[in-house]
Short mmCIF file of C-alpha atoms in Angstrom, two decimals:
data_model
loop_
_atom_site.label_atom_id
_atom_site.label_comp_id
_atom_site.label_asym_id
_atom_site.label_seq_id
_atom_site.Cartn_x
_atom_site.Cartn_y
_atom_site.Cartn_z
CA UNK A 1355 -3.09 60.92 2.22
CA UNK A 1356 -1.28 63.99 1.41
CA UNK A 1357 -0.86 63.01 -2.07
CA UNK A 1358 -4.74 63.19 -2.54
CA UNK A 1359 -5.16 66.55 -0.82
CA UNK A 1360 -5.95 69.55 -2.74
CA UNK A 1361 -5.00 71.73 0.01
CA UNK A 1362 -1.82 70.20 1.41
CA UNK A 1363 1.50 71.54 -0.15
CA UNK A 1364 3.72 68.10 -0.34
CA UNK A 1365 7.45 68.87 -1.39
CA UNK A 1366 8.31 65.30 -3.77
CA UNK A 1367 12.00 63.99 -4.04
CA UNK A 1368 12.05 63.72 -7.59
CA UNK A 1369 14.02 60.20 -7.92
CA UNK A 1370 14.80 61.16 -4.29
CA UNK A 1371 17.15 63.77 -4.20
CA UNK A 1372 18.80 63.04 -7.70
CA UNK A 1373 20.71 66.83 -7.84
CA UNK A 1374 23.27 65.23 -5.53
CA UNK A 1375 23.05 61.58 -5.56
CA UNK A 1376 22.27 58.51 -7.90
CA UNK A 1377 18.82 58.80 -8.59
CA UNK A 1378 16.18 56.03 -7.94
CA UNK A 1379 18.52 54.51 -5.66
CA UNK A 1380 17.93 53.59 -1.72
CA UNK A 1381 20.42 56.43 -0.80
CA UNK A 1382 19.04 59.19 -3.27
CA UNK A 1383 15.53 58.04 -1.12
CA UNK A 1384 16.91 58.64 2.42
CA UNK A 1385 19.00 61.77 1.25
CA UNK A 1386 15.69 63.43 -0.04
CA UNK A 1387 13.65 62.56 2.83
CA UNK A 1388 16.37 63.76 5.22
CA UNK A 1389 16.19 66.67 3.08
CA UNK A 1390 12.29 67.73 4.03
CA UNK A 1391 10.84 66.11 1.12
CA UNK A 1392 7.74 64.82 2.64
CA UNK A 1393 7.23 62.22 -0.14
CA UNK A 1394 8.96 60.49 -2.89
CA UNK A 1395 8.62 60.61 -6.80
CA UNK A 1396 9.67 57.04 -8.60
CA UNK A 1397 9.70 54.89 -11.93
CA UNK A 1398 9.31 51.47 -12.13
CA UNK A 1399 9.90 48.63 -14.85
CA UNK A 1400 9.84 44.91 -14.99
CA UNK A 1401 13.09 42.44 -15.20
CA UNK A 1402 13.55 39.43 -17.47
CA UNK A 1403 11.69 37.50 -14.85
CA UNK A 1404 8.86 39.93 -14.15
CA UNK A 1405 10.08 41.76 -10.84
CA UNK A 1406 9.58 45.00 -10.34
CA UNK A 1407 12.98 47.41 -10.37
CA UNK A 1408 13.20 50.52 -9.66
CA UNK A 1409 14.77 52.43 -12.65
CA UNK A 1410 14.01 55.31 -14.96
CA UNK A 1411 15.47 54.18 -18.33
CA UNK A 1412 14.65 51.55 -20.68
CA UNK A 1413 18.52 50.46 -20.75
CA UNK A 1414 20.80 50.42 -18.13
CA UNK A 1415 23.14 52.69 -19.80
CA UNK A 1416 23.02 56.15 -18.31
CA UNK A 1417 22.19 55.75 -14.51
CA UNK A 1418 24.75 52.32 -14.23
CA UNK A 1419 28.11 50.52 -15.36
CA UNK A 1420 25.81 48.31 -16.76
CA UNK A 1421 24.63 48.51 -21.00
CA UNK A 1422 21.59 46.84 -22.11
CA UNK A 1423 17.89 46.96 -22.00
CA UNK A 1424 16.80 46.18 -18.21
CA UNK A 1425 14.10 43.57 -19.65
CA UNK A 1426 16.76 41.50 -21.08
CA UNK A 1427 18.28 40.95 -17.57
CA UNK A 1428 16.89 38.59 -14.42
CA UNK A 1429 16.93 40.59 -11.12
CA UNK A 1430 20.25 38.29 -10.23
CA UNK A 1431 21.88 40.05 -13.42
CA UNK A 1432 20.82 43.02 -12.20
CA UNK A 1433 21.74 42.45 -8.97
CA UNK A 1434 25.32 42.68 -10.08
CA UNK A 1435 25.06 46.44 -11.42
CA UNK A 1436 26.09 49.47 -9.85
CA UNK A 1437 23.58 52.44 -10.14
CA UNK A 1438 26.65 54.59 -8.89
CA UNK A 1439 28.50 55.32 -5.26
CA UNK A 1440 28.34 51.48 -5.12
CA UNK A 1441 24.22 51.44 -4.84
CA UNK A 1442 21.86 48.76 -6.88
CA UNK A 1443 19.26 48.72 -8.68
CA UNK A 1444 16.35 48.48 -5.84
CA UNK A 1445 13.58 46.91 -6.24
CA UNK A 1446 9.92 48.18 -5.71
CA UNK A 1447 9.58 45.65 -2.57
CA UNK A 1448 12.64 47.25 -1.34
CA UNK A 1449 11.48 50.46 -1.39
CA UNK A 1450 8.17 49.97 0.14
CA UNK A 1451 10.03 48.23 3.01
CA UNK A 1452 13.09 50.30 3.11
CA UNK A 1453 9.92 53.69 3.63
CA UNK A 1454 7.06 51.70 5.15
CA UNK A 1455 5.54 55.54 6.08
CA UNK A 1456 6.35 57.50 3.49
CA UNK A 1457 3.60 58.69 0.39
CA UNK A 1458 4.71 57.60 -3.26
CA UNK A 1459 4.40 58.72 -6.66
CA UNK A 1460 4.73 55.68 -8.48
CA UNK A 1461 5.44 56.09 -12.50
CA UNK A 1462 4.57 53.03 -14.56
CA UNK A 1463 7.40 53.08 -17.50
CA UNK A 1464 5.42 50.08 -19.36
CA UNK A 1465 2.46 48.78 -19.32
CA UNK A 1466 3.16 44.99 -18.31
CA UNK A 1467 4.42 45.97 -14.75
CA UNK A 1468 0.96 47.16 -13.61
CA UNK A 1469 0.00 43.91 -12.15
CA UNK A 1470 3.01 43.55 -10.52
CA UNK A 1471 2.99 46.81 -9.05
CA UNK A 1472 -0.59 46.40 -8.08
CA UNK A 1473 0.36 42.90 -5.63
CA UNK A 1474 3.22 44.36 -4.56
CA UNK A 1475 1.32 46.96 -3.30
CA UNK A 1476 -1.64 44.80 -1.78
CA UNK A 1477 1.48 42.15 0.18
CA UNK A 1478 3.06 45.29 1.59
CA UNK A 1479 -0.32 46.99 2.83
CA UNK A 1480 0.56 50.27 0.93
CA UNK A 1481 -2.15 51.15 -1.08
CA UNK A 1482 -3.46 53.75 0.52
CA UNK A 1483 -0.05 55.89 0.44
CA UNK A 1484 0.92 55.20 -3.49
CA UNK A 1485 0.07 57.19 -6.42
CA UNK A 1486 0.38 55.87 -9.25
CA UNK A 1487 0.90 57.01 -12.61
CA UNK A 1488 1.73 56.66 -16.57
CA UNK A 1489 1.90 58.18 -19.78
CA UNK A 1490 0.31 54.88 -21.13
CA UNK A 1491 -3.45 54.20 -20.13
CA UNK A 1492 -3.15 50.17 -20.23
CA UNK A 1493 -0.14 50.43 -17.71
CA UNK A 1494 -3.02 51.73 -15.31
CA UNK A 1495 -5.61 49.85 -15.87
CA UNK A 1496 -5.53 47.22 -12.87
CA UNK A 1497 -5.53 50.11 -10.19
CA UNK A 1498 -9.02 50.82 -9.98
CA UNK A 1499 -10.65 51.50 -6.17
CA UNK A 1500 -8.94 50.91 -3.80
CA UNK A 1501 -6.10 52.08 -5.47
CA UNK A 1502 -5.04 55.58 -6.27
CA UNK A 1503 -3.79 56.40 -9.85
CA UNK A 1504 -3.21 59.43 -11.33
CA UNK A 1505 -4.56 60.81 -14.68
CA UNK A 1506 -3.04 58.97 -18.30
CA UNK A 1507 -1.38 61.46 -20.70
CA UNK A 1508 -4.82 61.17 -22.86
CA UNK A 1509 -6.66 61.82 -19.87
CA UNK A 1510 -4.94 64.70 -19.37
CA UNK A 1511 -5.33 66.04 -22.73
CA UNK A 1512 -9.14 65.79 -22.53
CA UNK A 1513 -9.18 67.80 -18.96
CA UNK A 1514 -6.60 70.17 -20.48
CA UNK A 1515 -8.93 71.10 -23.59
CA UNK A 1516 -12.19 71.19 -21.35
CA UNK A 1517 -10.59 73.17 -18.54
CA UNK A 1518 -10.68 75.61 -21.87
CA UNK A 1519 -14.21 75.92 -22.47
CA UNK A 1520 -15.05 76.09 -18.60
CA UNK A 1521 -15.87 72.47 -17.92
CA UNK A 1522 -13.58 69.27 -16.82
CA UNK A 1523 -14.21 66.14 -17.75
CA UNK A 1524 -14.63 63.67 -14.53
CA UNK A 1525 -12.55 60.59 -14.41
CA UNK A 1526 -11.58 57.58 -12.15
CA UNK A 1527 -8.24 59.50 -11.66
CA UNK A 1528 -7.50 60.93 -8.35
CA UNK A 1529 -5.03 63.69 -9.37
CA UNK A 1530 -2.46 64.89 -12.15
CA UNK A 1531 0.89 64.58 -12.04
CA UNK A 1532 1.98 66.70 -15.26
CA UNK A 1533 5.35 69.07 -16.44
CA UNK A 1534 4.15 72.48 -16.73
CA UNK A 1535 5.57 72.43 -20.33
CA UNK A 1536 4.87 69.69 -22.94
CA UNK A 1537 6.99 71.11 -25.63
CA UNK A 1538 5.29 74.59 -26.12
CA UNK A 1539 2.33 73.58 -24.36
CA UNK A 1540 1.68 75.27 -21.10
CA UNK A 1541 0.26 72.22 -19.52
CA UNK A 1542 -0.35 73.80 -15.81
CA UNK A 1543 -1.86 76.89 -16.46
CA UNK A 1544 -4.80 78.56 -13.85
CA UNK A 1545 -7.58 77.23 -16.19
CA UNK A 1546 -6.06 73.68 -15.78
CA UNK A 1547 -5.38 74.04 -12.07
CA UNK A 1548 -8.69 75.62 -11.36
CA UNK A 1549 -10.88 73.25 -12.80
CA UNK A 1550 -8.84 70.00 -11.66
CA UNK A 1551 -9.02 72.01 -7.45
CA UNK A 1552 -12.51 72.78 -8.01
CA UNK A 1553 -13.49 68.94 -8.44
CA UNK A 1554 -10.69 67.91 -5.87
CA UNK A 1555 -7.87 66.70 -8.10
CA UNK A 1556 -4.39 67.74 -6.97
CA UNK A 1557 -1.77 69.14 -9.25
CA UNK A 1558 1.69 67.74 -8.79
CA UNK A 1559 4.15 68.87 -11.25
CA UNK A 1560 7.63 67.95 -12.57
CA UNK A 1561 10.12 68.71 -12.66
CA UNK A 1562 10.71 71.67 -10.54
CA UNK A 1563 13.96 73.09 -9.55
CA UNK A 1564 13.77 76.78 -9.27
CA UNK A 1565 12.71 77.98 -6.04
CA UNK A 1566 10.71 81.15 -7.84
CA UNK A 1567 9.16 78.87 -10.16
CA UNK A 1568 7.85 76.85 -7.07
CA UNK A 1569 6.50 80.04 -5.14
CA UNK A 1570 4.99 80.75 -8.77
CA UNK A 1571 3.49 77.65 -9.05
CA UNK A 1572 2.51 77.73 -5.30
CA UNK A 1573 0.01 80.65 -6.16
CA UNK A 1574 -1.44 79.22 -8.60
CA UNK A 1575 -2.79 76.34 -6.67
CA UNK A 1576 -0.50 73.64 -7.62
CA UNK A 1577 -0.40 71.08 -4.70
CA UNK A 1578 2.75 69.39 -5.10
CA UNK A 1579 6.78 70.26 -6.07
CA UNK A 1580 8.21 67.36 -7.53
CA UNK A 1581 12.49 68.46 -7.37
CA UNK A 1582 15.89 67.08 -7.76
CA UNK A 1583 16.93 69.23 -5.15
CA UNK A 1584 14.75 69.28 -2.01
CA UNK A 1585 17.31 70.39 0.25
CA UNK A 1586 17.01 74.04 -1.96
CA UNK A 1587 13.33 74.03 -1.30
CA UNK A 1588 13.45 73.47 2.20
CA UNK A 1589 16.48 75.92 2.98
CA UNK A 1590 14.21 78.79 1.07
CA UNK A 1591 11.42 78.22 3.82
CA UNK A 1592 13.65 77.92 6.78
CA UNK A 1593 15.09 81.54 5.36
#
């Protein structure tokens, strides 16, 4: 899978292509693909009644009409919301049929929608194209083999300080997706990047907009460009 591949150079639609349309929506997905973006970056949280929905925020009030936290509404609440241009709220089951091809970076905003992300994946027969990932270690905890997670925040951390002192600590992870920047910490730096290539963890980072800063990060041996705007990506390399 290209998401796994040190050596491939996967361009990620960052909510799909969320510079131009609503993000984490079907239509933001088909825009970025149609865009070049040879995979897509999304976040996923649970409903009232435990389905997952694809959504960045814990409250419905900056991506939709709608105002509220989205675990105080049933799907069928939901349902009635508009995420903007007249789109919904999909959910994860949606997505994996809408983009029964495509590779996934899957973001766990909360740690109870694991297991629901986890037999979602398993019914749909897409386990072997998803990434997942969170900032929150429990969220990841039932996507050991065969599934493919990405490193925890804390796991992170620990790589980040031993990539310092010339080692890396090993981990059931299978890459990073990281910002280059936590606050003033350069996160994705050449010690960080060369000790996570050298024992065949791939660097995606987030979220990148700048076509220099890509080339940049390109060098470095950073495998993946998470962007809002894929189409500026993919216009740079057709130039």
């Amino acid at each position: 899978m290209i998401l796994l591949d040190p050596s491939a150079r996967p361009l990620i639609a960052h909510r799909g292509a969320s510079d131009q349309f609503p993000e984490n929506t079907l239509l933001a997905f088909k825009q970025g693909l149609a865009q070049g973006a040879d995979g897509l970056e999304l976040d996923v949280r649970a409903t009232a009644d435990g389905v997952p929905v694809v959504i960045h925020d814990a409250t419905l009030d900056r991506t939709t009409d709608g105002h509220g936290a989205v675990s105080h509404f049933t799907l069928q609440e939901l349902a009635r919301v508009d995420a903007g241009r007249g789109e919904r709220i999909p959910t994860f089951d949606q997505v994996l049929e809408q983009f029964p091809d495509t590779p996934l970076i899957v973001e766990l905003k909360e740690a109870g929608v694991g297991p629901a992300v986890a037999d979602a994946l398993r019914h749909q027969n897409a386990i072997h194209r998803v990434l997942t990932g969170s900032f929150y270690g429990a969220a990841l905890k039932p996507f050991g083999p065969p599934f493919h997670r990405a490193a925890s925040r804390g796991e992170t951390a620990w790589f980040w300080g031993g990539a310092r002192l010339g080692w890396g600590a090993r981990g059931a992870y299978a890459a990073f997706t990281v910002p280059e920047y936590h606050g003033r910490l350069h996160v994705v730096d050449e010690a960080f990047v060369r000790a996570a290539t050298r024992r065949g963890k791939p660097v995606h980072v987030w979220t990148v907009n700048s076509v220099r800063d890509g080339e940049r990060l390109r060098v470095m041996g950073v495998a993946g460009i998470i962007t809002d705007c894929p189409e500026t990506f993919t216009r740079a390399q057709a130039s």
